[in-house]
Each structure stands twice: as C-alpha cells, then as structure tokens.
Backbone as CSV, one residue per row, in Angstrom:
resi,resn,N_x,N_y,N_z,CA_x,CA_y,CA_z,C_x,C_y,C_z
1,UNK,27.340,-74.780,51.360,27.987,-74.757,52.664,27.481,-75.938,53.470
2,UNK,28.387,-76.669,53.980,27.985,-77.827,54.762,27.333,-77.389,56.065
3,UNK,26.274,-78.065,56.445,25.626,-77.755,57.718,26.507,-78.145,58.894
4,UNK,27.519,-78.958,58.650,28.358,-79.425,59.742,29.467,-78.438,60.091
5,UNK,29.631,-77.376,59.308,30.688,-76.404,59.556,30.080,-75.095,60.024
6,UNK,30.584,-74.581,61.138,30.146,-73.288,61.650,31.171,-72.242,61.230
7,UNK,30.866,-71.432,60.214,31.874,-70.490,59.698,32.338,-69.496,60.757
8,UNK,33.625,-69.208,60.712,34.200,-68.255,61.664,34.813,-67.043,60.974
9,UNK,34.926,-67.082,59.653,35.626,-66.019,58.936,34.746,-64.785,58.798
10,UNK,35.305,-63.648,59.173,34.660,-62.345,58.984,34.969,-61.881,57.565
11,UNK,33.937,-61.708,56.741,34.146,-61.418,55.323,34.909,-60.116,55.097
12,UNK,34.591,-59.092,55.858,35.264,-57.800,55.662,36.750,-57.899,55.976
13,UNK,37.073,-58.531,57.067,38.481,-58.673,57.447,39.225,-59.541,56.432
14,UNK,38.548,-60.577,55.954,39.176,-61.485,54.988,39.484,-60.762,53.682
15,UNK,38.517,-60.030,53.173,38.723,-59.329,51.893,39.792,-58.247,52.053
16,UNK,39.758,-57.512,53.152,40.777,-56.476,53.366,42.172,-57.087,53.383
17,UNK,42.308,-58.221,54.034,43.616,-58.884,54.097,44.027,-59.414,52.727
18,UNK,43.064,-59.898,51.959,43.383,-60.420,50.616,43.856,-59.301,49.692
19,UNK,43.166,-58.179,49.725,43.569,-57.044,48.879,44.965,-56.557,49.289
20,UNK,45.200,-56.483,50.573,46.504,-56.041,51.068,47.614,-57.002,50.629
21,UNK,47.291,-58.297,50.608,48.288,-59.307,50.240,48.526,-59.381,48.729
22,UNK,47.607,-58.809,47.949,47.692,-58.891,46.479,47.565,-57.491,45.874
23,UNK,48.507,-56.599,46.169,48.339,-55.198,45.774,48.353,-54.950,44.267
24,UNK,48.896,-55.868,43.497,48.982,-55.658,42.048,47.870,-56.344,41.264
25,UNK,47.031,-57.075,41.951,45.975,-57.816,41.259,44.826,-56.893,40.866
26,UNK,44.152,-57.277,39.789,42.928,-56.602,39.376,41.755,-57.385,39.961
27,UNK,40.843,-56.671,40.617,39.710,-57.332,41.270,38.415,-57.003,40.525
28,UNK,37.630,-58.030,40.244,36.274,-57.876,39.722,35.340,-58.357,40.828
29,UNK,34.487,-57.471,41.312,33.599,-57.824,42.426,32.178,-57.988,41.925
30,UNK,31.538,-59.060,42.340,30.177,-59.361,41.941,29.160,-58.478,42.642
31,UNK,27.944,-58.628,42.212,26.827,-57.842,42.725,26.680,-58.003,44.235
32,UNK,26.429,-56.902,44.922,26.057,-56.963,46.333,27.217,-56.963,47.292
33,UNK,27.163,-57.868,48.245,28.074,-57.824,49.387,29.542,-57.913,48.997
34,UNK,29.876,-58.661,47.972,31.291,-58.747,47.606,31.802,-57.395,47.098
35,UNK,30.945,-56.654,46.403,31.326,-55.297,45.998,31.485,-54.401,47.225
36,UNK,30.569,-54.512,48.172,30.679,-53.694,49.390,31.963,-54.038,50.157
37,UNK,32.277,-55.329,50.210,33.482,-55.765,50.926,34.744,-55.199,50.264
38,UNK,34.773,-55.262,48.941,35.959,-54.772,48.224,36.115,-53.264,48.398
39,UNK,35.007,-52.539,48.304,35.073,-51.090,48.483,35.507,-50.741,49.909
40,UNK,34.985,-51.473,50.885,35.339,-51.217,52.289,36.822,-51.465,52.548
41,UNK,37.429,-52.326,51.727,38.863,-52.606,51.887,39.721,-51.459,51.364
42,UNK,39.096,-50.528,50.650,39.835,-49.382,50.108,39.594,-49.255,48.624
43,UNK,38.996,-48.145,48.234,38.715,-47.927,46.816,40.020,-47.732,46.056
44,UNK,40.103,-48.342,44.878,41.299,-48.221,44.039,40.903,-48.430,42.594
45,UNK,41.635,-47.849,41.647,41.287,-47.993,40.231,41.335,-49.436,39.755
46,UNK,42.053,-50.277,40.453,42.177,-51.688,40.072,40.939,-52.506,40.470
47,UNK,39.950,-51.849,41.066,38.703,-52.524,41.444,37.638,-52.265,40.381
48,UNK,37.002,-53.326,39.915,35.880,-53.191,38.988,34.641,-53.719,39.686
49,UNK,33.754,-52.802,40.047,32.552,-53.159,40.798,31.391,-53.409,39.843
50,UNK,30.637,-54.448,40.134,29.418,-54.693,39.364,28.220,-54.238,40.189
51,UNK,27.462,-53.349,39.638,26.246,-52.894,40.324,25.024,-53.674,39.842
52,UNK,25.217,-54.441,38.821,24.147,-55.277,38.290,24.772,-56.527,37.710
53,UNK,24.142,-57.111,36.715,24.694,-58.278,36.026,24.913,-59.445,36.966
54,UNK,23.913,-59.739,37.782,24.069,-60.859,38.719,24.423,-62.132,37.963
55,UNK,25.470,-62.772,38.416,25.964,-63.989,37.776,27.055,-63.716,36.763
56,UNK,27.384,-62.451,36.536,28.325,-62.105,35.480,29.761,-61.925,35.906
57,UNK,30.047,-61.927,37.194,31.409,-61.597,37.644,32.446,-62.578,37.100
58,UNK,32.164,-63.874,37.182,33.150,-64.859,36.715,33.378,-64.724,35.214
59,UNK,32.328,-64.445,34.466,32.480,-64.277,33.017,33.305,-63.048,32.670
60,UNK,33.080,-61.968,33.395,33.872,-60.758,33.164,35.328,-61.009,33.540
61,UNK,35.535,-61.671,34.650,36.895,-62.004,35.061,37.586,-62.900,34.053
62,UNK,36.848,-63.863,33.509,37.417,-64.760,32.497,37.852,-63.975,31.264
63,UNK,36.980,-63.103,30.779,37.336,-62.301,29.610,38.546,-61.425,29.871
64,UNK,38.586,-60.841,31.053,39.715,-59.987,31.426,41.010,-60.794,31.503
65,UNK,40.915,-61.978,32.082,42.108,-62.826,32.207,42.643,-63.231,30.837
66,UNK,41.748,-63.520,29.909,42.186,-63.916,28.563,42.766,-62.731,27.797
67,UNK,42.195,-61.550,28.021,42.649,-60.357,27.306,43.926,-59.771,27.900
68,UNK,44.148,-60.031,29.178,45.306,-59.455,29.882,46.113,-60.570,30.547
69,UNK,46.749,-61.414,29.771,47.418,-62.593,30.364,48.579,-62.255,31.294
70,UNK,49.092,-61.034,31.216,50.200,-60.663,32.094,49.716,-60.131,33.445
71,UNK,48.418,-59.960,33.585,47.839,-59.446,34.834,47.209,-60.584,35.618
72,UNK,47.260,-60.472,36.923,46.587,-61.443,37.774,45.190,-60.921,38.110
73,UNK,44.185,-61.753,37.837,42.790,-61.352,37.985,42.152,-62.133,39.131
74,UNK,41.482,-61.401,40.018,40.722,-62.028,41.102,39.252,-61.687,40.914
75,UNK,38.429,-62.709,40.834,36.979,-62.506,40.859,36.526,-62.740,42.288
76,UNK,35.932,-61.714,42.872,35.436,-61.784,44.233,33.914,-61.770,44.159
77,UNK,33.305,-62.870,44.551,31.858,-62.950,44.405,31.252,-63.728,45.565
78,UNK,29.933,-63.774,45.585,29.238,-64.508,46.633,28.669,-65.812,46.106
79,UNK,28.197,-66.640,47.031,27.638,-67.926,46.620,26.381,-67.738,45.772
80,UNK,25.529,-66.788,46.149,24.313,-66.570,45.374,24.614,-66.101,43.966
81,UNK,25.578,-65.207,43.829,25.928,-64.693,42.512,26.583,-65.772,41.663
82,UNK,27.461,-66.578,42.262,28.109,-67.641,41.494,27.114,-68.728,41.105
83,UNK,26.154,-68.996,41.989,25.120,-69.973,41.636,24.311,-69.488,40.433
84,UNK,24.091,-68.185,40.343,23.382,-67.622,39.192,24.185,-67.811,37.912
85,UNK,25.508,-67.779,38.020,26.373,-67.931,36.854,27.098,-69.272,36.844
86,UNK,26.426,-70.307,37.278,27.077,-71.611,37.434,27.685,-72.125,36.133
87,UNK,27.003,-71.885,35.028,27.506,-72.373,33.743,28.836,-71.764,33.358
88,UNK,29.131,-70.597,33.883,30.407,-69.951,33.558,31.589,-70.781,34.041
89,UNK,31.381,-71.538,35.113,32.487,-72.367,35.610,32.930,-73.377,34.548
90,UNK,31.991,-73.876,33.771,32.356,-74.815,32.705,33.215,-74.125,31.653
91,UNK,32.888,-72.870,31.348,33.683,-72.127,30.363,35.056,-71.776,30.933
92,UNK,35.098,-71.402,32.198,36.395,-71.155,32.846,37.246,-72.414,32.787
93,UNK,36.639,-73.559,33.091,37.370,-74.824,33.049,37.837,-75.185,31.652
94,UNK,37.066,-74.798,30.654,37.463,-75.083,29.269,38.606,-74.184,28.815
95,UNK,38.611,-72.940,29.297,39.631,-71.983,28.870,40.908,-72.062,29.705
96,UNK,40.779,-72.310,31.009,41.926,-72.504,31.917,42.935,-71.358,31.928
97,UNK,42.519,-70.119,32.029,43.538,-69.060,32.142,44.229,-69.151,33.502
98,UNK,45.545,-69.283,33.465,46.265,-69.497,34.731,46.276,-68.255,35.617
99,UNK,45.958,-67.107,35.028,45.997,-65.853,35.792,44.652,-65.492,36.406
100,UNK,43.732,-66.446,36.484,42.397,-66.188,37.035,42.194,-66.964,38.333
101,UNK,41.829,-66.230,39.368,41.499,-66.835,40.659,40.090,-66.407,41.047
102,UNK,39.228,-67.379,41.295,37.860,-67.102,41.728,37.800,-67.291,43.235
103,UNK,37.313,-66.263,43.932,37.145,-66.333,45.382,35.660,-66.137,45.670
104,UNK,35.023,-67.201,46.126,33.584,-67.163,46.382,33.357,-67.064,47.884
105,UNK,32.817,-65.934,48.306,32.509,-65.722,49.722,31.140,-66.343,49.990
106,UNK,31.133,-67.466,50.668,29.921,-68.269,50.828,29.372,-68.122,52.247
107,UNK,28.274,-67.370,52.348,27.591,-67.280,53.646,26.335,-68.144,53.663
108,UNK,26.115,-68.857,52.554,24.981,-69.776,52.499,23.637,-69.089,52.348
109,UNK,23.660,-67.817,51.955,22.411,-67.055,51.886,22.420,-66.097,50.687
110,UNK,21.210,-65.714,50.283,21.055,-64.647,49.292,20.889,-63.332,50.072
111,UNK,22.003,-62.659,50.304,21.990,-61.476,51.151,21.198,-60.305,50.594
112,UNK,21.174,-60.177,49.287,20.533,-59.010,48.676,19.013,-59.111,48.646
113,UNK,18.492,-60.295,48.870,17.036,-60.455,48.748,16.369,-60.883,50.044
114,UNK,17.111,-60.777,51.172,16.462,-61.063,52.447,17.003,-62.245,53.214
115,UNK,18.206,-62.696,52.826,18.895,-63.769,53.565,18.172,-65.119,53.512
116,UNK,17.543,-65.395,52.365,17.024,-66.746,52.193,18.218,-67.693,52.025
117,UNK,18.034,-68.942,52.415,19.106,-69.920,52.240,19.421,-70.085,50.755
118,UNK,20.706,-70.097,50.447,21.106,-70.387,49.069,21.286,-71.900,48.919
119,UNK,21.565,-72.312,47.702,21.726,-73.744,47.438,22.931,-74.340,48.161
120,UNK,23.937,-73.509,48.482,25.086,-74.062,49.199,24.700,-74.464,50.619
121,UNK,23.661,-73.835,51.164,23.140,-74.249,52.470,22.308,-75.516,52.356
122,UNK,21.927,-75.826,51.135,21.013,-76.950,50.920,21.698,-78.115,50.209
123,UNK,23.037,-78.085,50.193,23.753,-79.248,49.700,24.631,-79.061,48.478
124,UNK,24.498,-77.954,47.755,25.350,-77.762,46.582,26.794,-77.510,47.019
125,UNK,27.701,-78.270,46.464,29.127,-78.186,46.793,29.843,-77.496,45.630
126,UNK,30.153,-76.217,45.793,30.744,-75.461,44.690,32.146,-75.946,44.325
127,UNK,32.886,-76.445,45.286,34.214,-76.977,44.973,34.079,-78.224,44.104
128,UNK,33.139,-79.080,44.428,32.915,-80.281,43.607,32.445,-79.892,42.211
129,UNK,31.579,-78.889,42.120,31.126,-78.415,40.813,32.308,-77.894,40.005
130,UNK,33.159,-77.091,40.650,34.327,-76.526,39.948,35.260,-77.624,39.467
131,UNK,35.506,-78.601,40.304,36.386,-79.710,39.893,35.763,-80.492,38.746
132,UNK,34.455,-80.657,38.774,33.777,-81.341,37.669,33.870,-80.533,36.380
133,UNK,34.094,-79.225,36.528,34.265,-78.337,35.363,35.737,-78.191,34.985
134,UNK,36.576,-79.058,35.500,38.013,-79.105,35.170,38.830,-77.991,35.816
135,UNK,38.295,-77.360,36.843,39.097,-76.397,37.617,39.694,-77.200,38.775
136,UNK,40.809,-77.830,38.495,41.374,-78.805,39.434,41.828,-78.167,40.739
137,UNK,42.361,-76.958,40.650,42.862,-76.287,41.848,41.709,-75.550,42.539
138,UNK,40.778,-76.312,43.074,39.595,-75.761,43.760,39.607,-76.261,45.192
139,UNK,39.345,-75.334,46.115,39.487,-75.687,47.529,38.417,-75.010,48.379
140,UNK,38.066,-75.667,49.455,37.200,-75.092,50.476,38.080,-74.438,51.534
141,UNK,37.747,-73.211,51.902,38.516,-72.482,52.916,37.609,-72.230,54.109
142,UNK,38.028,-72.725,55.253,37.230,-72.560,56.475,37.986,-71.807,57.560
143,UNK,39.214,-71.428,57.251,40.066,-70.794,58.260,40.796,-69.613,57.632
144,UNK,40.829,-68.499,58.335,41.465,-67.280,57.830,42.932,-67.505,57.460
145,UNK,43.578,-68.438,58.149,45.000,-68.673,57.894,45.255,-69.189,56.473
146,UNK,44.227,-69.709,55.810,44.381,-70.224,54.444,44.415,-69.107,53.403
147,UNK,44.251,-67.885,53.858,44.331,-66.749,52.936,45.675,-66.730,52.209
148,UNK,46.695,-67.186,52.880,48.022,-67.235,52.265,48.031,-68.129,51.030
149,UNK,47.266,-69.200,51.065,47.186,-70.089,49.895,46.588,-69.340,48.702
150,UNK,45.587,-68.527,48.989,44.950,-67.761,47.910,45.914,-66.708,47.374
151,UNK,46.531,-65.973,48.269,47.420,-64.894,47.810,48.603,-65.458,47.029
152,UNK,49.055,-66.634,47.371,50.138,-67.268,46.606,49.685,-67.553,45.180
153,UNK,48.460,-68.056,45.037,47.924,-68.326,43.694,47.757,-67.043,42.886
154,UNK,47.408,-65.966,43.566,47.200,-64.689,42.878,48.539,-64.060,42.512
155,UNK,49.471,-64.087,43.422,50.747,-63.405,43.207,51.658,-64.157,42.227
156,UNK,51.584,-65.464,42.231,52.423,-66.273,41.326,51.539,-67.342,40.679
157,UNK,50.644,-66.907,39.793,49.658,-67.859,39.253,50.287,-68.894,38.322
158,UNK,49.882,-70.137,38.516,50.351,-71.233,37.655,49.187,-71.996,37.028
159,UNK,47.975,-71.765,37.549,46.795,-72.444,37.009,45.534,-71.724,37.491
160,UNK,44.449,-71.968,36.810,43.174,-71.421,37.245,42.856,-71.974,38.632
161,UNK,42.379,-71.081,39.505,42.105,-71.502,40.880,40.739,-71.024,41.317
162,UNK,40.144,-71.777,42.218,38.857,-71.393,42.817,38.905,-71.718,44.302
163,UNK,38.468,-70.754,45.089,38.401,-70.940,46.534,36.993,-70.591,47.010
164,UNK,36.345,-71.540,47.637,35.046,-71.310,48.269,35.329,-71.025,49.738
165,UNK,35.142,-69.772,50.129,35.498,-69.324,51.471,34.222,-69.241,52.308
166,UNK,34.130,-70.062,53.331,32.948,-70.032,54.191,33.052,-68.854,55.153
167,UNK,32.106,-67.939,55.034,32.107,-66.738,55.884,30.848,-66.728,56.742
168,UNK,30.940,-66.005,57.848,29.774,-65.885,58.730,28.662,-65.124,58.007
169,UNK,27.439,-65.461,58.320,26.283,-64.777,57.714,25.924,-63.564,58.555
170,UNK,26.883,-62.662,58.703,26.671,-61.449,59.496,25.909,-60.406,58.686
171,UNK,25.228,-59.537,59.387,24.579,-58.384,58.759,25.593,-57.238,58.781
172,UNK,26.408,-57.179,57.732,27.500,-56.204,57.660,26.977,-54.915,57.032
173,UNK,27.300,-53.751,57.613,26.847,-52.489,57.008,27.321,-52.361,55.556
174,UNK,26.477,-51.822,54.718,26.848,-51.636,53.326,27.884,-50.519,53.193
175,UNK,28.856,-50.759,52.334,29.847,-49.748,51.971,29.707,-49.584,50.465
176,UNK,29.147,-48.469,50.047,28.726,-48.323,48.662,29.715,-47.522,47.828
177,UNK,30.313,-48.150,46.805,31.161,-47.393,45.897,30.321,-46.518,44.969
178,UNK,31.000,-45.680,44.222,30.311,-44.819,43.270,29.490,-45.677,42.294
179,UNK,28.345,-45.153,41.873,27.474,-45.921,40.973,27.631,-45.510,39.512
180,UNK,28.596,-44.684,39.221,28.818,-44.221,37.854,29.607,-45.284,37.085
181,UNK,28.886,-46.074,36.305,29.517,-47.168,35.588,30.574,-46.720,34.590
182,UNK,30.333,-45.586,33.943,31.309,-45.077,32.970,32.610,-44.710,33.681
183,UNK,32.485,-44.057,34.830,33.673,-43.699,35.607,34.445,-44.951,36.039
184,UNK,33.717,-45.936,36.564,34.369,-47.176,37.021,35.084,-47.851,35.851
185,UNK,34.407,-47.922,34.714,34.995,-48.569,33.528,36.244,-47.832,33.064
186,UNK,36.152,-46.510,32.953,37.278,-45.767,32.388,38.480,-45.698,33.314
187,UNK,38.256,-45.635,34.593,39.418,-45.631,35.483,40.069,-47.010,35.507
188,UNK,39.266,-48.059,35.351,39.815,-49.412,35.253,40.611,-49.554,33.955
189,UNK,40.080,-49.026,32.869,40.801,-49.059,31.589,42.130,-48.302,31.693
190,UNK,42.144,-47.226,32.448,43.384,-46.446,32.576,44.485,-47.263,33.239
191,UNK,44.109,-48.141,34.166,45.096,-49.018,34.799,45.747,-49.923,33.767
192,UNK,44.988,-50.275,32.729,45.485,-51.165,31.677,46.150,-50.396,30.539
193,UNK,46.241,-49.066,30.692,46.855,-48.249,29.652,45.950,-48.027,28.456
194,UNK,44.661,-48.174,28.663,43.694,-48.019,27.580,42.996,-46.671,27.680
195,UNK,42.638,-46.125,26.536,41.925,-44.855,26.500,40.489,-45.039,27.000
196,UNK,39.907,-43.976,27.539,38.490,-44.057,27.933,37.594,-44.205,26.707
197,UNK,36.457,-44.852,26.901,35.467,-44.962,25.824,34.087,-44.698,26.396
C-alpha cells in the first residue's frame, strides 16, 4: 500500500456489495478478516471459509477454477495472507484460468497478529508483482465505485484478474462462521453437485 494514499474503502461494505453483485460466484475466503467479511455479508453454501492454511486461498481458488471451468471463482483474501502465498501468483499466471478473480483486501497490516505493518505498507506493490507473474489484468482499487469493474470480471470472465483493494485499517468486529471444516467442505461440494466425503 502506498504511503501516499489514504484508504477510504470500508472492507465490510465493499465485500457485502461485491457478494450482492456476484450472486452466482463461488467465494474462497482466506484466513482471518477476509473470512469474517465474507461471513458478515451473509452465510451461503457458495462460501468456502479457510480457518487455517495461511497463504493457501489463492492456491485453493486456482484448483477450483481449473476443476470447475464453468463456474466463476472469487478468491477473497488479505494482503498478509497473499504475501504468505506470493509464489502462488506465479502459478496462477502460468495457468491463466479465465474464471478466477483474486480480490486482495489490503489494509497494509497483519490484522491477525496485532496490526503490525505488512510488506505492502513498506513498499511491496502487489499489482506489479501480479503483472510480473503474467496476470495482466491486475489493478489497484482505491475507490468503492470501482467495484463494478470487479463484478464485471466475475460475472463475465474473459481472463484471470487480480484487484488489490486498499481498505481502511479499521478494527472491525469479528463475524465468525462455523468452524466445522467437514460441514463447510460438504455443503460447498453440494453446490457443485458432488457427494459429501
């Protein structure tokens, strides 16, 4: 996150609006605040919450996008979680599933460990990293009105997309989804017409 930009986007309002604008998309939410944001927007079987596996959201989304090419997949994650899984961007760029959209909610901090500054506060440019990984449709979002650009990519996907959304570093109350991983997995599988395992 650039020090020259003062974020104005409220993460909860942004995620709620994104889910509302993309009712048919499958969402994979990364560890921590992005999972809380997605749950706060309304629990639904199309949501796959990660309670662990920090850095794994983009990889799970990539696998899902490749396995379900007719579905639109949104990975909703934070800057700290994506920084943990930075190498996955290279694999996403190599695979290029057009039905995958990565939305990185960047507050410039590691929220789960005490709000220490993340690397995006210290100069790492995730959009530049994504473009270097061949994810050409990568953009910085600093205004809520750009949500329409994201929803267009999700609703009518033509290429792999990444959006780094600068959000305020607010102390947002936690909204905790169920922690039963088997339940989350099987209800998500049911959306895909798959039997529980």
